[in-house]
Amino acid sequence: MSGDVIPPPGPLVASGRAADVYDIGDGRVLRRYREASSTIEYERRVMRFVAEQGVRVPTVFDLGPDHLADRDIVMERIDGLTMLDDFEARPWKLFSHVRLLARVQREINALVAPNWMITPTTAAASKRRDDSVMHLDLHPMNVMITDDGPVVIDWTNAAGGPAGFDAALTYVEMATFEVEGFAQQMGARVGVEVFKRARGAGEIDAFTVAACDHRLADMGTTPGEREAVAALRAKALARQGTS
């Protein structure tokens, strides 16, 4: 079926770098990856696990006969704005949103990851076997602001490992995200520093180089982001050399 043209299952409501999201009715959406992946079942399993532990994520439903097991996730439709969109609409919420992001990440990292979430790559990041649940892509576009509180989406990269690595990766992503315009650049810079203080500068500094290496190894990192990540990595190494 991979070579066939697959008609959209419903109205398109969002698009990301790797997947599209469609409204399929009855309060549900379908997230369909553009390429088949063996990790889809893992992502569904992660979302169900963290939901059972009290983290607010979209409810994951069973697949129907017309769905693609290696490309589809059927989940609850979340009504709200991403944290980034909400900030753009209400820029005075910058500090509270960034502190909320730090709090949400702490709550995720407080969970103990089961063995099936811990990989050699994430365990090696700290040279010890940490077992926190890490989202590994937590940024303002992956937190929905709703009337019932924040909802965390996009668990594609989640794994078990050191909480500091997860915090540092969020810091690196936010610090190197491409934004246009002086006002947005200044807002991003302030937001990054507020997050670092709220999350713990020492913990983030300890893993910044490893987080930069992780981003540089990610094929989805854009050329502009890659340049910014390399510069941030060099600064982090220089700080280590003078400490």
Tab-separated table of N, CA, C and O in Angstrom, residues 42 112-124 130-134 136 157-163:
chain	number	residue	atom	x	y	z
A	42	TYR	N	4.960	1.866	19.281
A	42	TYR	CA	5.679	2.335	20.471
A	42	TYR	C	5.116	3.664	20.947
A	42	TYR	O	4.898	3.861	22.150
A	112	VAL	N	8.781	7.228	36.474
A	112	VAL	CA	9.813	6.208	36.285
A	112	VAL	C	9.512	5.456	34.996
A	112	VAL	O	8.431	4.881	34.829
A	113	ALA	N	10.467	5.471	34.084
A	113	ALA	CA	10.269	4.823	32.786
A	113	ALA	C	10.371	3.310	32.927
A	113	ALA	O	11.267	2.810	33.609
A	114	PRO	N	9.471	2.584	32.290
A	114	PRO	CA	9.596	1.123	32.282
A	114	PRO	C	10.801	0.717	31.431
A	114	PRO	O	11.313	1.501	30.625
A	115	ASN	N	11.234	-0.518	31.590
A	115	ASN	CA	12.424	-0.987	30.868
A	115	ASN	C	12.291	-0.845	29.359
A	115	ASN	O	13.280	-0.579	28.666
A	116	TRP	N	11.078	-1.007	28.818
A	116	TRP	CA	10.924	-0.956	27.370
A	116	TRP	C	11.098	0.443	26.801
A	116	TRP	O	11.197	0.616	25.587
A	117	MET	N	11.185	1.473	27.662
A	117	MET	CA	11.419	2.831	27.192
A	117	MET	C	12.888	3.246	27.262
A	117	MET	O	13.263	4.293	26.738
A	118	ILE	N	13.723	2.455	27.915
A	118	ILE	CA	15.120	2.830	28.107
A	118	ILE	C	15.966	2.181	27.019
A	118	ILE	O	15.994	0.964	26.877
A	119	THR	N	16.648	3.003	26.236
A	119	THR	CA	17.476	2.518	25.134
A	119	THR	C	18.943	2.747	25.466
A	119	THR	O	19.287	3.586	26.295
A	120	PRO	N	19.844	2.012	24.811
A	120	PRO	CA	21.280	2.241	25.050
A	120	PRO	C	21.697	3.680	24.775
A	120	PRO	O	22.535	4.244	25.474
A	121	THR	N	21.082	4.319	23.773
A	121	THR	CA	21.455	5.688	23.421
A	121	THR	C	21.124	6.657	24.535
A	121	THR	O	21.949	7.483	24.941
A	122	THR	N	19.910	6.576	25.061
A	122	THR	CA	19.518	7.524	26.106
A	122	THR	C	20.197	7.203	27.421
A	122	THR	O	20.520	8.106	28.190
A	123	ALA	N	20.445	5.942	27.701
A	123	ALA	CA	21.132	5.583	28.943
A	123	ALA	C	22.572	6.082	28.924
A	123	ALA	O	23.106	6.531	29.944
A	124	ALA	N	23.204	6.053	27.750
A	124	ALA	CA	24.597	6.486	27.640
A	124	ALA	C	24.751	7.990	27.772
A	124	ALA	O	25.849	8.484	28.021
A	130	ASP	N	19.878	6.258	34.262
A	130	ASP	CA	18.743	7.020	34.760
A	130	ASP	C	17.470	6.485	34.126
A	130	ASP	O	17.486	5.998	33.003
A	131	ASP	N	16.364	6.614	34.841
A	131	ASP	CA	15.134	6.024	34.330
A	131	ASP	C	13.950	6.976	34.394
A	131	ASP	O	12.818	6.558	34.613
A	132	SER	N	14.203	8.259	34.193
A	132	SER	CA	13.095	9.209	34.086
A	132	SER	C	12.433	9.065	32.722
A	132	SER	O	13.089	8.722	31.733
A	133	VAL	N	11.147	9.349	32.654
A	133	VAL	CA	10.497	9.470	31.351
A	133	VAL	C	10.929	10.794	30.740
A	133	VAL	O	10.841	11.841	31.384
A	134	MET	N	11.433	10.742	29.519
A	134	MET	CA	11.834	11.938	28.789
A	134	MET	C	10.940	12.087	27.560
A	134	MET	O	10.740	11.123	26.825
A	136	LEU	N	11.630	14.373	25.063
A	136	LEU	CA	12.663	14.575	24.045
A	136	LEU	C	12.213	15.416	22.851
A	136	LEU	O	12.849	15.367	21.795
A	157	ASN	N	9.389	10.807	20.102
A	157	ASN	CA	10.779	10.592	20.501
A	157	ASN	C	10.954	10.164	21.946
A	157	ASN	O	12.098	10.013	22.398
A	158	ALA	N	9.862	9.979	22.677
A	158	ALA	CA	9.963	9.715	24.114
A	158	ALA	C	10.811	8.486	24.415
A	158	ALA	O	10.829	7.508	23.664
A	159	ALA	N	11.531	8.563	25.545
A	159	ALA	CA	12.381	7.456	25.965
A	159	ALA	C	12.648	7.591	27.447
A	159	ALA	O	12.250	8.574	28.089
A	160	GLY	N	13.329	6.611	28.005
A	160	GLY	CA	13.746	6.680	29.392
A	160	GLY	C	15.195	7.092	29.484
A	160	GLY	O	16.014	6.698	28.648
A	161	GLY	N	15.534	7.905	30.486
A	161	GLY	CA	16.915	8.351	30.628
A	161	GLY	C	17.020	9.494	31.616
A	161	GLY	O	16.128	9.702	32.438
A	162	PRO	N	18.097	10.282	31.555
A	162	PRO	CA	18.323	11.354	32.531
A	162	PRO	C	17.434	12.558	32.302
A	162	PRO	O	17.355	13.088	31.188
A	163	ALA	N	16.796	13.023	33.357
A	163	ALA	CA	15.911	14.183	33.262
A	163	ALA	C	16.660	15.413	32.780
A	163	ALA	O	16.111	16.241	32.035
